Short mmCIF file of C-alpha atoms in Angstrom, two decimals:
data_model
loop_
_atom_site.label_atom_id
_atom_site.label_comp_id
_atom_site.label_asym_id
_atom_site.label_seq_id
_atom_site.Cartn_x
_atom_site.Cartn_y
_atom_site.Cartn_z
CA UNK G 1 -26.39 -5.27 17.82
CA UNK G 2 -28.05 -8.52 16.65
CA UNK G 3 -26.96 -8.03 13.01
CA UNK G 4 -23.67 -9.33 11.59
CA UNK G 5 -21.68 -5.58 10.72
CA UNK G 6 -21.17 -4.52 7.29
CA UNK G 7 -17.47 -3.48 6.51
CA UNK G 8 -16.24 -0.29 4.41
CA UNK G 9 -12.50 -0.34 4.02
CA UNK G 10 -10.77 2.59 2.62
CA UNK G 11 -7.14 2.20 1.37
CA UNK G 12 -4.75 3.93 -0.15
CA UNK G 13 -1.94 3.90 -2.40
CA UNK G 14 1.56 5.33 -0.89
CA UNK G 15 0.59 7.13 1.87
CA UNK G 16 3.13 7.24 5.14
CA UNK G 17 1.26 7.32 8.14
CA UNK G 18 2.12 10.72 9.14
CA UNK G 19 0.63 12.04 6.22
CA UNK G 20 -2.97 12.72 8.08
CA UNK G 21 -4.04 15.85 9.81
CA UNK G 22 -5.09 13.09 13.01
CA UNK G 23 -1.64 12.06 12.69
CA UNK G 24 -0.07 15.26 12.87
CA UNK G 25 0.92 16.04 9.72
CA UNK G 26 1.58 20.46 10.14
CA UNK G 27 0.40 21.48 7.03
CA UNK G 28 -1.88 18.66 5.50
CA UNK G 29 -5.44 19.14 6.69
CA UNK G 30 -7.97 16.42 6.31
CA UNK G 31 -10.75 16.46 8.46
CA UNK G 32 -13.09 13.86 6.73
CA UNK G 33 -10.32 10.89 7.31
CA UNK G 34 -10.10 12.49 11.39
CA UNK G 35 -13.42 12.55 11.35
CA UNK G 36 -13.18 8.75 11.05
CA UNK G 37 -10.63 8.65 13.63
CA UNK G 38 -12.68 10.86 16.01
CA UNK G 39 -15.45 7.93 15.80
CA UNK G 40 -12.94 4.87 16.29
CA UNK G 41 -9.54 4.01 16.96
CA UNK G 42 -5.86 5.61 15.41
CA UNK G 43 -3.06 2.69 15.31
CA UNK G 44 0.05 4.61 16.15
CA UNK G 45 2.41 1.29 15.34
CA UNK G 46 0.79 0.01 12.32
CA UNK G 47 3.22 -1.78 9.68
CA UNK G 48 2.76 -3.17 6.27
CA UNK G 49 3.89 -6.82 5.74
CA UNK G 50 5.70 -5.73 2.95
CA UNK G 51 6.44 -2.15 1.64
CA UNK G 52 5.16 -2.46 -1.50
CA UNK G 53 2.01 -2.50 -3.39
CA UNK G 54 1.25 -6.30 -4.71
CA UNK G 55 3.22 -8.11 -1.75
CA UNK G 56 1.06 -6.19 0.85
CA UNK G 57 -2.31 -5.97 -1.23
CA UNK G 58 -1.90 -10.02 -1.16
CA UNK G 59 -0.96 -10.05 2.77
CA UNK G 60 -3.77 -8.11 3.52
CA UNK G 61 -6.17 -10.25 1.85
CA UNK G 62 -4.43 -13.96 2.56
CA UNK G 63 -3.37 -12.91 5.98
CA UNK G 64 -0.12 -14.54 5.07
CA UNK G 65 3.46 -13.42 4.12
CA UNK G 66 4.73 -13.04 0.71
CA UNK G 67 6.84 -15.91 1.14
CA UNK G 68 3.75 -18.44 1.49
CA UNK G 69 1.33 -16.14 -0.98
CA UNK G 70 3.78 -16.32 -3.53
CA UNK G 71 3.51 -12.25 -4.89
CA UNK G 72 7.12 -11.80 -3.63
CA UNK G 73 7.42 -9.31 -5.65
CA UNK G 74 5.56 -6.64 -7.62
CA UNK G 75 5.21 -8.07 -11.63
CA UNK G 76 4.08 -11.64 -10.03
CA UNK G 77 0.59 -13.21 -9.67
CA UNK G 78 -1.86 -13.79 -6.88
CA UNK G 79 -2.53 -17.55 -7.57
CA UNK G 80 -6.21 -17.78 -8.16
CA UNK G 81 -6.57 -20.72 -6.17
CA UNK G 82 -5.30 -18.68 -2.84
CA UNK G 83 -7.69 -18.34 -0.09
CA UNK G 84 -8.48 -15.02 0.99
CA UNK G 85 -10.83 -13.54 3.70
CA UNK G 86 -12.96 -12.31 1.16
CA UNK G 87 -13.81 -15.83 0.51
CA UNK G 88 -14.52 -16.43 3.72
CA UNK G 89 -16.76 -13.34 4.07
CA UNK G 90 -18.80 -14.41 0.92
CA UNK G 91 -19.24 -18.05 1.92
CA UNK G 92 -20.54 -17.01 5.26
CA UNK G 93 -23.36 -14.52 3.12
CA UNK G 94 -21.74 -11.45 3.00
CA UNK G 95 -21.54 -9.22 -0.26
CA UNK G 96 -18.16 -8.34 -1.08
CA UNK G 97 -17.10 -5.43 -3.42
CA UNK G 98 -13.52 -4.04 -4.93
CA UNK G 99 -14.29 -0.91 -5.84
CA UNK G 100 -10.96 0.99 -7.36
CA UNK G 101 -6.80 -0.37 -7.45
CA UNK G 102 -7.08 -3.96 -7.24
CA UNK G 103 -3.30 -5.09 -7.94
CA UNK G 104 -3.24 -8.29 -7.30
CA UNK G 105 -1.98 -9.19 -10.72
CA UNK G 106 -0.18 -7.20 -12.95
CA UNK G 107 -1.42 -4.50 -14.96
CA UNK G 108 0.97 -4.10 -17.74
CA UNK G 109 1.62 -6.06 -20.65
CA UNK G 110 5.52 -5.20 -20.00
CA UNK G 111 8.37 -7.94 -19.00
CA UNK G 112 9.92 -7.75 -15.94
CA UNK G 113 13.26 -6.09 -15.37
CA UNK G 114 16.18 -7.64 -17.36
CA UNK G 115 13.55 -9.86 -19.34
CA UNK G 116 11.82 -10.07 -22.64
CA UNK G 117 8.75 -11.35 -23.24
CA UNK G 118 10.23 -14.22 -25.33
CA UNK G 119 12.59 -14.96 -21.99
CA UNK G 120 9.65 -15.29 -20.13
CA UNK G 121 7.76 -17.91 -22.34
CA UNK G 122 10.53 -20.02 -22.38
CA UNK G 123 11.25 -20.21 -19.05
CA UNK G 124 11.05 -23.16 -17.02
CA UNK G 125 10.24 -23.06 -13.62
CA UNK G 126 10.47 -25.59 -10.19
CA UNK G 127 6.79 -26.02 -9.93
CA UNK G 128 4.27 -26.53 -13.12
CA UNK G 129 2.37 -23.49 -12.66
CA UNK G 130 -1.27 -22.80 -13.22
CA UNK G 131 -1.39 -19.14 -14.26
CA UNK G 132 -4.47 -17.23 -15.45
CA UNK G 133 -5.77 -17.96 -18.97
CA UNK G 134 -6.40 -14.18 -18.94
CA UNK G 135 -4.95 -11.71 -16.56
CA UNK G 136 -8.14 -9.44 -15.25
CA UNK G 137 -6.23 -6.66 -14.28
CA UNK G 138 -4.15 -6.33 -17.96
CA UNK G 139 -4.34 -3.29 -20.48
CA UNK G 140 -6.21 -5.76 -23.15
CA UNK G 141 -8.99 -6.58 -21.39
CA UNK G 142 -10.06 -3.36 -21.50
CA UNK G 143 -9.69 -1.97 -25.05
CA UNK G 144 -12.99 -2.75 -26.28
CA UNK G 145 -16.09 -0.52 -25.76
CA UNK G 146 -18.26 -2.97 -23.48
CA UNK G 147 -17.56 -2.94 -20.19
CA UNK G 148 -15.62 -6.06 -19.97
CA UNK G 149 -17.24 -8.27 -17.66
CA UNK G 150 -14.50 -9.86 -14.81
CA UNK G 151 -14.81 -13.44 -13.94
CA UNK G 152 -16.22 -13.60 -10.55
CA UNK G 153 -15.57 -14.78 -7.65
CA UNK G 154 -12.30 -12.48 -8.28
CA UNK G 155 -10.46 -13.41 -5.22
CA UNK G 156 -13.54 -13.65 -3.26
CA UNK G 157 -15.12 -10.36 -4.73
CA UNK G 158 -18.46 -10.88 -6.03
CA UNK G 159 -18.50 -7.05 -7.17
CA UNK G 160 -15.43 -5.73 -9.18
CA UNK G 161 -15.14 -2.22 -10.47
CA UNK G 162 -11.66 -2.38 -11.51
CA UNK G 163 -9.58 0.59 -11.90
CA UNK G 164 -5.76 -0.57 -12.61
CA UNK G 165 -2.30 2.10 -12.98
CA UNK G 166 -2.03 5.30 -11.43
CA UNK G 167 -2.29 8.77 -12.06
CA UNK G 168 -4.55 10.53 -14.73
CA UNK G 169 -4.21 7.99 -16.64
CA UNK G 170 -5.66 4.74 -15.15
CA UNK G 171 -6.73 1.64 -16.56
CA UNK G 172 -9.44 -1.27 -16.09
CA UNK G 173 -13.39 -0.20 -16.09
CA UNK G 174 -12.34 3.08 -15.60
CA UNK G 175 -10.23 3.56 -19.16
CA UNK G 176 -13.67 2.45 -20.47
CA UNK G 177 -15.85 4.78 -18.55
CA UNK G 178 -13.20 7.59 -19.17
CA UNK G 179 -13.44 7.30 -22.72
CA UNK G 180 -17.47 7.51 -23.25
CA UNK G 181 -17.42 10.32 -20.58
CA UNK G 182 -14.91 12.15 -22.51
CA UNK G 183 -15.15 12.00 -25.93
CA UNK G 184 -11.67 14.24 -26.31
CA UNK G 185 -10.36 11.68 -24.34
CA UNK G 186 -6.78 11.34 -26.49
CA UNK G 187 -6.77 14.64 -26.28
CA UNK G 188 -6.85 14.80 -22.31
CA UNK G 189 -4.24 11.80 -22.49
CA UNK G 190 -1.66 13.79 -24.61
CA UNK G 191 1.54 15.05 -22.89
CA UNK G 192 1.27 17.86 -24.98
CA UNK G 193 -1.68 19.15 -23.48
CA UNK G 194 -0.42 19.40 -20.16
CA UNK G 195 -1.25 22.82 -18.57
CA UNK G 196 1.47 25.06 -17.94
CA UNK G 197 2.98 25.30 -14.63
CA UNK G 198 6.71 25.87 -12.87
CA UNK G 199 7.53 22.90 -11.28
CA UNK G 200 10.73 21.03 -11.73
CA UNK G 201 10.19 17.68 -9.76
CA UNK G 202 10.79 14.50 -11.87
CA UNK G 203 6.69 13.27 -12.60
CA UNK G 204 4.97 16.20 -11.63
CA UNK G 205 2.73 16.55 -14.23
CA UNK G 206 -0.19 19.02 -14.81
CA UNK G 207 -3.21 17.29 -15.99
CA UNK G 208 -5.50 18.55 -18.28
CA UNK G 209 -8.69 16.31 -17.14
CA UNK G 210 -11.21 17.73 -14.83
CA UNK G 211 -11.68 16.73 -11.44
CA UNK G 212 -14.58 14.83 -12.03
CA UNK G 213 -13.09 12.52 -14.62
CA UNK G 214 -10.08 11.90 -12.67
CA UNK G 215 -9.46 8.35 -11.02
CA UNK G 216 -10.34 9.58 -7.77
CA UNK G 217 -13.44 10.65 -8.30
CA UNK G 218 -14.17 7.55 -10.24
CA UNK G 219 -13.57 5.37 -7.41
CA UNK G 220 -15.71 8.00 -4.99
CA UNK G 221 -18.95 7.96 -7.51
CA UNK G 222 -18.86 4.18 -8.24
CA UNK G 223 -18.47 3.87 -4.29
CA UNK G 224 -21.58 5.62 -3.47
CA UNK G 225 -23.18 4.04 -5.93
CA UNK G 226 -22.26 0.35 -4.40
CA UNK G 227 -23.68 1.60 -0.77
CA UNK G 228 -27.30 3.16 -2.55
CA UNK G 229 -27.35 -0.52 -4.33
CA UNK G 230 -27.16 -2.16 -0.88
CA UNK G 231 -30.03 0.00 1.32
CA UNK G 232 -32.61 -2.20 1.04
CA UNK G 233 -30.77 -5.61 0.80
CA UNK G 234 -30.67 -8.21 4.09
CA UNK G 235 -26.93 -9.10 3.73
CA UNK G 236 -24.04 -7.26 5.43
CA UNK G 237 -21.67 -6.28 2.77
CA UNK G 238 -17.63 -6.18 2.75
CA UNK G 239 -16.39 -2.87 0.56
CA UNK G 240 -13.11 -2.45 -0.61
CA UNK G 241 -12.67 1.27 -1.84
CA UNK G 242 -9.15 1.56 -2.99
CA UNK G 243 -7.76 5.04 -3.99
CA UNK G 244 -4.82 4.28 -6.71
CA UNK G 245 -3.05 8.07 -4.91
CA UNK G 246 -1.52 9.61 -3.78
CA UNK G 247 1.22 7.61 -5.58
CA UNK G 248 3.26 9.36 -8.09
CA UNK G 249 3.30 11.03 -10.65
CA UNK G 250 2.46 14.35 -8.98
CA UNK G 251 -0.59 15.42 -10.89
CA UNK G 252 -3.83 16.64 -8.79
CA UNK G 253 -6.46 17.77 -11.27
CA UNK G 254 -8.12 21.16 -11.18
CA UNK G 255 -8.30 23.33 -7.84
CA UNK G 256 -5.87 20.41 -5.91
CA UNK G 257 -3.40 21.57 -7.89
CA UNK G 258 -2.08 24.59 -6.44
CA UNK G 259 -4.09 24.17 -3.23
CA UNK G 260 -0.78 23.98 -1.65
CA UNK G 261 2.09 25.40 -2.07
CA UNK G 262 6.07 24.15 -1.87
CA UNK G 263 7.02 26.91 0.78
CA UNK G 264 4.29 25.46 2.80
CA UNK G 265 6.32 22.32 3.57
CA UNK G 266 10.27 21.31 4.89
CA UNK G 267 12.63 18.64 4.65
CA UNK G 268 12.68 17.88 7.83
CA UNK G 269 15.21 14.79 7.66
CA UNK G 270 18.40 15.67 5.10
CA UNK G 271 20.69 13.21 3.91
CA UNK G 272 23.15 14.31 6.32
CA UNK G 273 20.93 13.67 9.16
CA UNK G 274 21.77 10.46 8.94
CA UNK G 275 24.97 9.71 10.98
CA UNK G 276 26.09 6.80 8.82
CA UNK G 277 24.66 5.74 5.78
CA UNK G 278 23.99 2.44 4.90
CA UNK G 279 25.75 1.74 1.34
CA UNK G 280 22.26 2.16 -0.74
CA UNK G 281 22.01 5.39 0.68
CA UNK G 282 25.14 5.99 -0.29
CA UNK G 283 25.19 4.71 -3.54
CA UNK G 284 21.30 7.06 -4.14
CA UNK G 285 23.61 9.83 -3.26
CA UNK G 286 26.08 9.34 -5.86
CA UNK G 287 23.60 8.46 -8.64
CA UNK G 288 21.53 11.54 -8.08
CA UNK G 289 25.09 13.98 -8.05
CA UNK G 290 26.38 12.17 -11.03
CA UNK G 291 22.83 12.90 -12.61
CA UNK G 292 22.07 8.76 -13.06
CA UNK G 293 18.21 9.06 -13.12
CA UNK G 294 15.69 6.03 -12.26
CA UNK G 295 16.22 2.65 -13.20
CA UNK G 296 12.51 2.57 -13.75
CA UNK G 297 9.92 5.38 -12.60
CA UNK G 298 8.89 3.42 -9.70
CA UNK G 299 12.61 3.08 -8.59
CA UNK G 300 13.39 5.06 -5.26
CA UNK G 301 16.05 8.11 -5.82
CA UNK G 302 16.93 11.19 -3.95
CA UNK G 303 16.20 14.98 -5.10
CA UNK G 304 17.08 18.29 -3.94
CA UNK G 305 15.10 19.76 -1.22
CA UNK G 306 13.05 22.34 -3.70
CA UNK G 307 12.46 19.25 -5.60
CA UNK G 308 11.04 17.51 -2.80
CA UNK G 309 8.93 20.14 -1.08
CA UNK G 310 7.31 20.39 -4.80
CA UNK G 311 6.36 16.93 -4.46
CA UNK G 312 4.90 17.32 -0.88
CA UNK G 313 2.79 19.93 -2.40
CA UNK G 314 1.06 17.66 -5.29
CA UNK G 315 1.10 15.09 -2.82
CA UNK G 316 -1.28 16.92 -0.68
CA UNK G 317 -3.07 18.21 -3.04
CA UNK G 318 -3.86 14.71 -4.18
CA UNK G 319 -4.67 13.33 -0.47
CA UNK G 320 -6.83 16.54 -0.08
CA UNK G 321 -9.04 15.13 -3.00
CA UNK G 322 -8.84 11.76 -1.75
CA UNK G 323 -10.24 13.13 1.65
CA UNK G 324 -12.97 14.87 0.06
CA UNK G 325 -14.16 11.66 -1.67
CA UNK G 326 -13.56 10.10 1.63
CA UNK G 327 -15.85 12.37 3.05
CA UNK G 328 -18.86 12.11 0.07
CA UNK G 329 -18.52 8.58 0.85
CA UNK G 330 -19.44 8.63 4.23
CA UNK G 331 -22.08 10.86 3.74
CA UNK G 332 -23.74 8.37 0.95
CA UNK G 333 -22.72 5.59 4.30
CA UNK G 334 -25.02 8.05 6.66
CA UNK G 335 -28.23 8.55 3.99
CA UNK G 336 -28.54 4.96 3.24
CA UNK G 337 -28.68 4.16 6.96
CA UNK G 338 -26.53 1.88 6.85
CA UNK G 339 -23.70 4.27 9.18
CA UNK G 340 -24.49 2.78 12.60
CA UNK G 341 -24.19 -1.22 11.36
CA UNK G 342 -20.76 -0.82 9.27
CA UNK G 343 -17.72 -0.77 10.60
CA UNK G 344 -14.95 1.76 8.66
CA UNK G 345 -11.49 1.16 8.10
CA UNK G 346 -8.89 3.41 6.84
CA UNK G 347 -5.72 2.25 5.44
CA UNK G 348 -2.47 2.72 3.26
CA UNK G 349 -0.70 -0.21 1.07
CA UNK G 350 2.67 1.12 1.84
CA UNK G 351 4.45 4.91 2.71
CA UNK G 352 6.74 6.84 -0.18
CA UNK G 353 10.18 8.57 2.00
CA UNK G 354 8.81 11.66 0.77
CA UNK G 355 12.10 13.50 1.64
CA UNK G 356 13.64 11.10 4.72
CA UNK G 357 17.35 11.86 4.08
CA UNK G 358 16.10 13.55 0.29
CA UNK G 359 14.74 10.21 -0.46
CA UNK G 360 11.62 9.73 -2.25
CA UNK G 361 9.31 6.95 -3.56
CA UNK G 362 10.26 3.43 -1.67
CA UNK G 363 12.29 0.67 -2.07
CA UNK G 364 14.80 -2.38 -0.39
CA UNK G 365 15.84 0.47 2.74
CA UNK G 366 12.88 -0.36 5.14
CA UNK G 367 12.65 2.95 6.89
CA UNK G 368 9.48 3.47 8.91
CA UNK G 369 8.01 6.10 6.06
CA UNK G 370 7.81 3.38 3.78
CA UNK G 371 6.86 0.68 6.59
CA UNK G 372 4.36 2.52 9.17
CA UNK G 373 1.22 3.26 7.71
CA UNK G 374 -2.04 4.51 9.18
CA UNK G 375 -4.45 2.33 10.02
CA UNK G 376 -8.08 3.43 11.62
CA UNK G 377 -10.90 1.28 13.06
CA UNK G 378 -14.77 2.73 13.59
CA UNK G 379 -17.01 0.48 15.38
CA UNK G 380 -20.14 1.82 15.84
CA UNK G 381 -19.98 -0.95 19.06
CA UNK G 382 -16.98 1.09 20.62
CA UNK G 383 -16.63 4.58 21.56
CA UNK G 384 -14.76 6.64 19.45
CA UNK G 385 -11.54 9.15 19.82
CA UNK G 386 -8.75 6.39 20.92
CA UNK G 387 -5.27 5.94 20.32
CA UNK G 388 -3.73 2.36 20.39
CA UNK G 389 -0.17 1.53 20.61
CA UNK G 390 -0.43 -1.81 19.65
CA UNK G 391 2.27 -3.39 17.71
CA UNK G 392 0.23 -4.51 13.99
CA UNK G 393 1.00 -5.42 10.69
CA UNK G 394 -1.13 -6.03 7.59
CA UNK G 395 -1.15 -9.07 7.97
CA UNK G 396 -3.41 -9.36 11.12
CA UNK G 397 -6.04 -7.24 8.93
CA UNK G 398 -8.15 -10.59 7.81
CA UNK G 399 -8.14 -12.42 11.34
CA UNK G 400 -9.21 -8.95 12.88
CA UNK G 401 -11.72 -8.33 10.13
CA UNK G 402 -13.25 -11.93 10.45
CA UNK G 403 -13.06 -11.90 14.23
CA UNK G 404 -15.65 -8.53 14.48
CA UNK G 405 -17.71 -10.82 11.90
CA UNK G 406 -17.95 -13.62 14.29
CA UNK G 407 -16.25 -15.84 11.48
CA UNK G 408 -12.86 -17.96 11.67
CA UNK G 409 -9.42 -17.97 9.67
CA UNK G 410 -8.88 -20.95 7.16
CA UNK G 411 -5.76 -22.99 8.15
CA UNK G 412 -2.41 -21.40 6.71
CA UNK G 413 -3.89 -17.47 7.84
CA UNK G 414 -0.43 -16.03 9.55
CA UNK G 415 -2.49 -13.09 11.20
CA UNK G 416 -3.75 -12.48 14.63
CA UNK G 417 -6.26 -10.38 15.58
CA UNK G 418 -5.98 -7.53 17.01
CA UNK G 419 -9.81 -6.75 17.62
CA UNK G 420 -9.17 -5.70 21.22
CA UNK G 421 -7.10 -3.69 20.92
CA UNK G 422 -9.84 -1.51 18.78
CA UNK G 423 -11.61 -1.70 22.25
CA UNK G 424 -8.65 -0.36 24.44
CA UNK G 425 -6.96 -3.58 25.09
CA UNK G 426 -3.70 -5.25 24.63
CA UNK G 427 -2.39 -6.17 21.04
CA UNK G 428 -1.26 -9.77 20.01
CA UNK G 429 2.09 -9.17 19.12
CA UNK G 430 5.34 -8.29 20.43
CA UNK G 431 7.18 -8.40 16.90
CA UNK G 432 6.24 -8.05 13.19
CA UNK G 433 8.30 -9.39 10.66
CA UNK G 434 8.60 -7.06 7.03
CA UNK G 435 9.21 -8.71 3.80
CA UNK G 436 11.34 -7.41 0.58
CA UNK G 437 11.99 -8.95 -2.18
CA UNK G 438 13.00 -6.95 -5.41
CA UNK G 439 12.01 -7.84 -8.88
CA UNK G 440 15.77 -6.77 -10.43
CA UNK G 441 18.86 -4.98 -9.52
CA UNK G 442 18.56 -1.56 -7.90
CA UNK G 443 20.21 1.18 -5.57
CA UNK G 444 23.76 -0.85 -6.36
CA UNK G 445 22.72 -4.15 -5.55
CA UNK G 446 24.88 -6.96 -7.62
CA UNK G 447 21.51 -8.89 -6.89
CA UNK G 448 17.78 -8.35 -6.69
CA UNK G 449 17.55 -7.59 -3.16
CA UNK G 450 16.18 -9.63 -0.82
CA UNK G 451 15.53 -7.68 2.92
CA UNK G 452 14.07 -9.42 5.88
CA UNK G 453 13.05 -6.61 9.09
CA UNK G 454 12.29 -7.36 12.19
CA UNK G 455 10.03 -4.39 14.47
CA UNK G 456 9.33 -4.50 17.77
CA UNK G 457 8.61 -1.60 20.39
CA UNK G 458 12.07 -0.62 20.53
CA UNK G 459 14.19 -1.89 17.84
CA UNK G 460 14.14 -2.39 13.98
CA UNK G 461 16.76 -5.07 12.72
CA UNK G 462 17.42 -5.45 9.54
CA UNK G 463 19.23 -8.08 7.53
CA UNK G 464 20.12 -7.84 3.43
CA UNK G 465 20.97 -11.17 2.09
CA UNK G 466 24.71 -11.83 1.44
CA UNK G 467 25.63 -8.13 2.62
CA UNK G 468 27.91 -7.81 5.20
CA UNK G 469 25.96 -5.03 6.52
CA UNK G 470 22.71 -4.54 8.22
CA UNK G 471 20.93 -2.39 10.12
CA UNK G 472 20.06 -2.04 13.63
CA UNK G 473 17.95 1.21 15.02
CA UNK G 474 16.63 2.35 18.50
CA UNK G 475 13.37 3.30 17.79
CA UNK G 476 13.18 4.57 21.59
CA UNK G 477 15.99 7.28 21.17
CA UNK G 478 15.83 7.58 17.66
CA UNK G 479 12.59 7.51 16.37
CA UNK G 480 13.91 9.50 13.01
CA UNK G 481 16.11 6.55 12.42
CA UNK G 482 19.38 8.52 12.13
CA UNK G 483 22.24 6.34 13.79
CA UNK G 484 22.97 2.51 12.46
CA UNK G 485 23.88 0.93 15.53
CA UNK G 486 25.12 -2.42 13.62
CA UNK G 487 28.79 -1.99 13.78
CA UNK G 488 28.26 -0.73 18.04
CA UNK G 489 29.81 -2.82 19.80
CA UNK G 490 27.68 -2.05 22.99
CA UNK G 491 25.04 -3.67 21.27
CA UNK G 492 26.23 -6.85 20.03
CA UNK G 493 23.96 -8.18 22.44
CA UNK G 494 20.82 -6.46 21.06
CA UNK G 495 21.72 -7.52 17.93
CA UNK G 496 22.32 -11.30 18.73
CA UNK G 497 18.93 -11.62 20.48
CA UNK G 498 17.02 -10.28 17.27
CA UNK G 499 18.78 -12.33 14.87
CA UNK G 500 17.61 -15.38 17.13
CA UNK G 501 14.20 -13.90 17.17
CA UNK G 502 14.55 -13.05 13.26
CA UNK G 503 15.77 -17.10 12.66
CA UNK G 504 12.21 -17.93 14.51
CA UNK G 505 9.67 -16.13 12.41
CA UNK G 506 11.96 -16.99 9.67
CA UNK G 507 11.27 -20.44 10.45
CA UNK G 508 7.24 -20.15 10.77
CA UNK G 509 7.59 -19.08 7.04
CA UNK G 510 6.70 -23.13 6.52
CA UNK G 511 3.02 -23.04 4.86
CA UNK G 512 0.49 -25.38 7.64
CA UNK G 513 -2.00 -25.37 4.60
CA UNK G 514 -2.75 -27.73 3.64
CA UNK G 515 -2.93 -29.66 6.81
CA UNK G 516 -2.01 -33.60 6.62
CA UNK G 517 -5.39 -35.97 6.18
CA UNK G 518 -3.15 -39.57 7.09
CA UNK G 519 -1.25 -40.99 9.26
CA UNK G 520 1.94 -41.87 7.61
#
């Protein structure tokens, strides 16, 4: 293959690895995504750099951990001065496009937890910060009828079709288009017009918005438009196609609402399955028993089995729509004549507890339901249908994509190319670091949680700042993470070894960029 490859990168929001047919889900059918896996390599041990949206998405683009790239927790912003692998591709002649959810900047105008906007305006910082004059993802930019022109390049993207937020009322360019496509858009967004249903799980909402006006359809159609526009172009492309689903609220439209039934699912890992629940798990349980509710709509919660099964059924409906959309985009790629020179990837930004220990959503507890995500690499240069057990991280994606394009990462990239693992070889990692930083006090923590985990092929070791407890799980003997060995005298030497290894990873969180340009 003489031409440089195109890249078509699909990514979903809040989808755990085992929620695909090709990853063994017993109920959910995803034939189109499975077909990509059948033509490529499916990774069984792929983990996020951080199990929440914004920090992990920034790690994907920069190849750096949140500690270094600066988008440490949801609500921060990736500095406009940050270099990205998309910048490198664009500089080498690639045409670059972001279609759908970006989430590198806040997409609300709301103050963070525990603060007011006046406090934010008056707050002094350790650094003289240079923030964007206008946030490109903020709702105020999309209130006019004329399409808002995002200043490009946007973190390296030359073409941007922005979708912000979640559910059936997304913002950005989608919202501008929606207002034009649906003259009755205000009625469609009015909660009073929710279609009748019998679901009781929190954030279950039966949207009156038809399928062809739902955000998944918009992302699908704009991706098809983009691929069609590149048919006769000489420059290779990188297209980042980002679906806001299956992130809650649980509101699949049209036929996807009742495509699956709660009775189809089971809660295979109830709270009682954990032998020694950690303090935050105990807090969540007590909060649920006392009817405490959520701190915010994004905060982890516990539900009863029936409500979890309802959430599973609706999540499956949202995933079915995404799978259909992926199939349509892949058909357009084939029709454009570009499939034979396009590397296709499928990924998610993080997972969801989705009933594990009766928990839902995501949070400070880094169980593999939220840290382990699907990753599929389908390359025309390699045979398909393979599975890799190589340990990989989101921070490795930029180095791998650039390696495949024949380009070198910029100085300061922390990722390691796993291109050889996509071809049946070994991966470069034996350990992966996972960071989590909260933006407020939740789950019983007296201050915002600061959590660091080290993953190996055998162990998950997790330390919580200023806590006298932690987590140690034997992933070989206890893959469902039901027995915390932190207090086990028989595993003290394992804790000591992993503590030392984690220390080395934390030492490595020193920024090597910029390089010195003089001898002192």
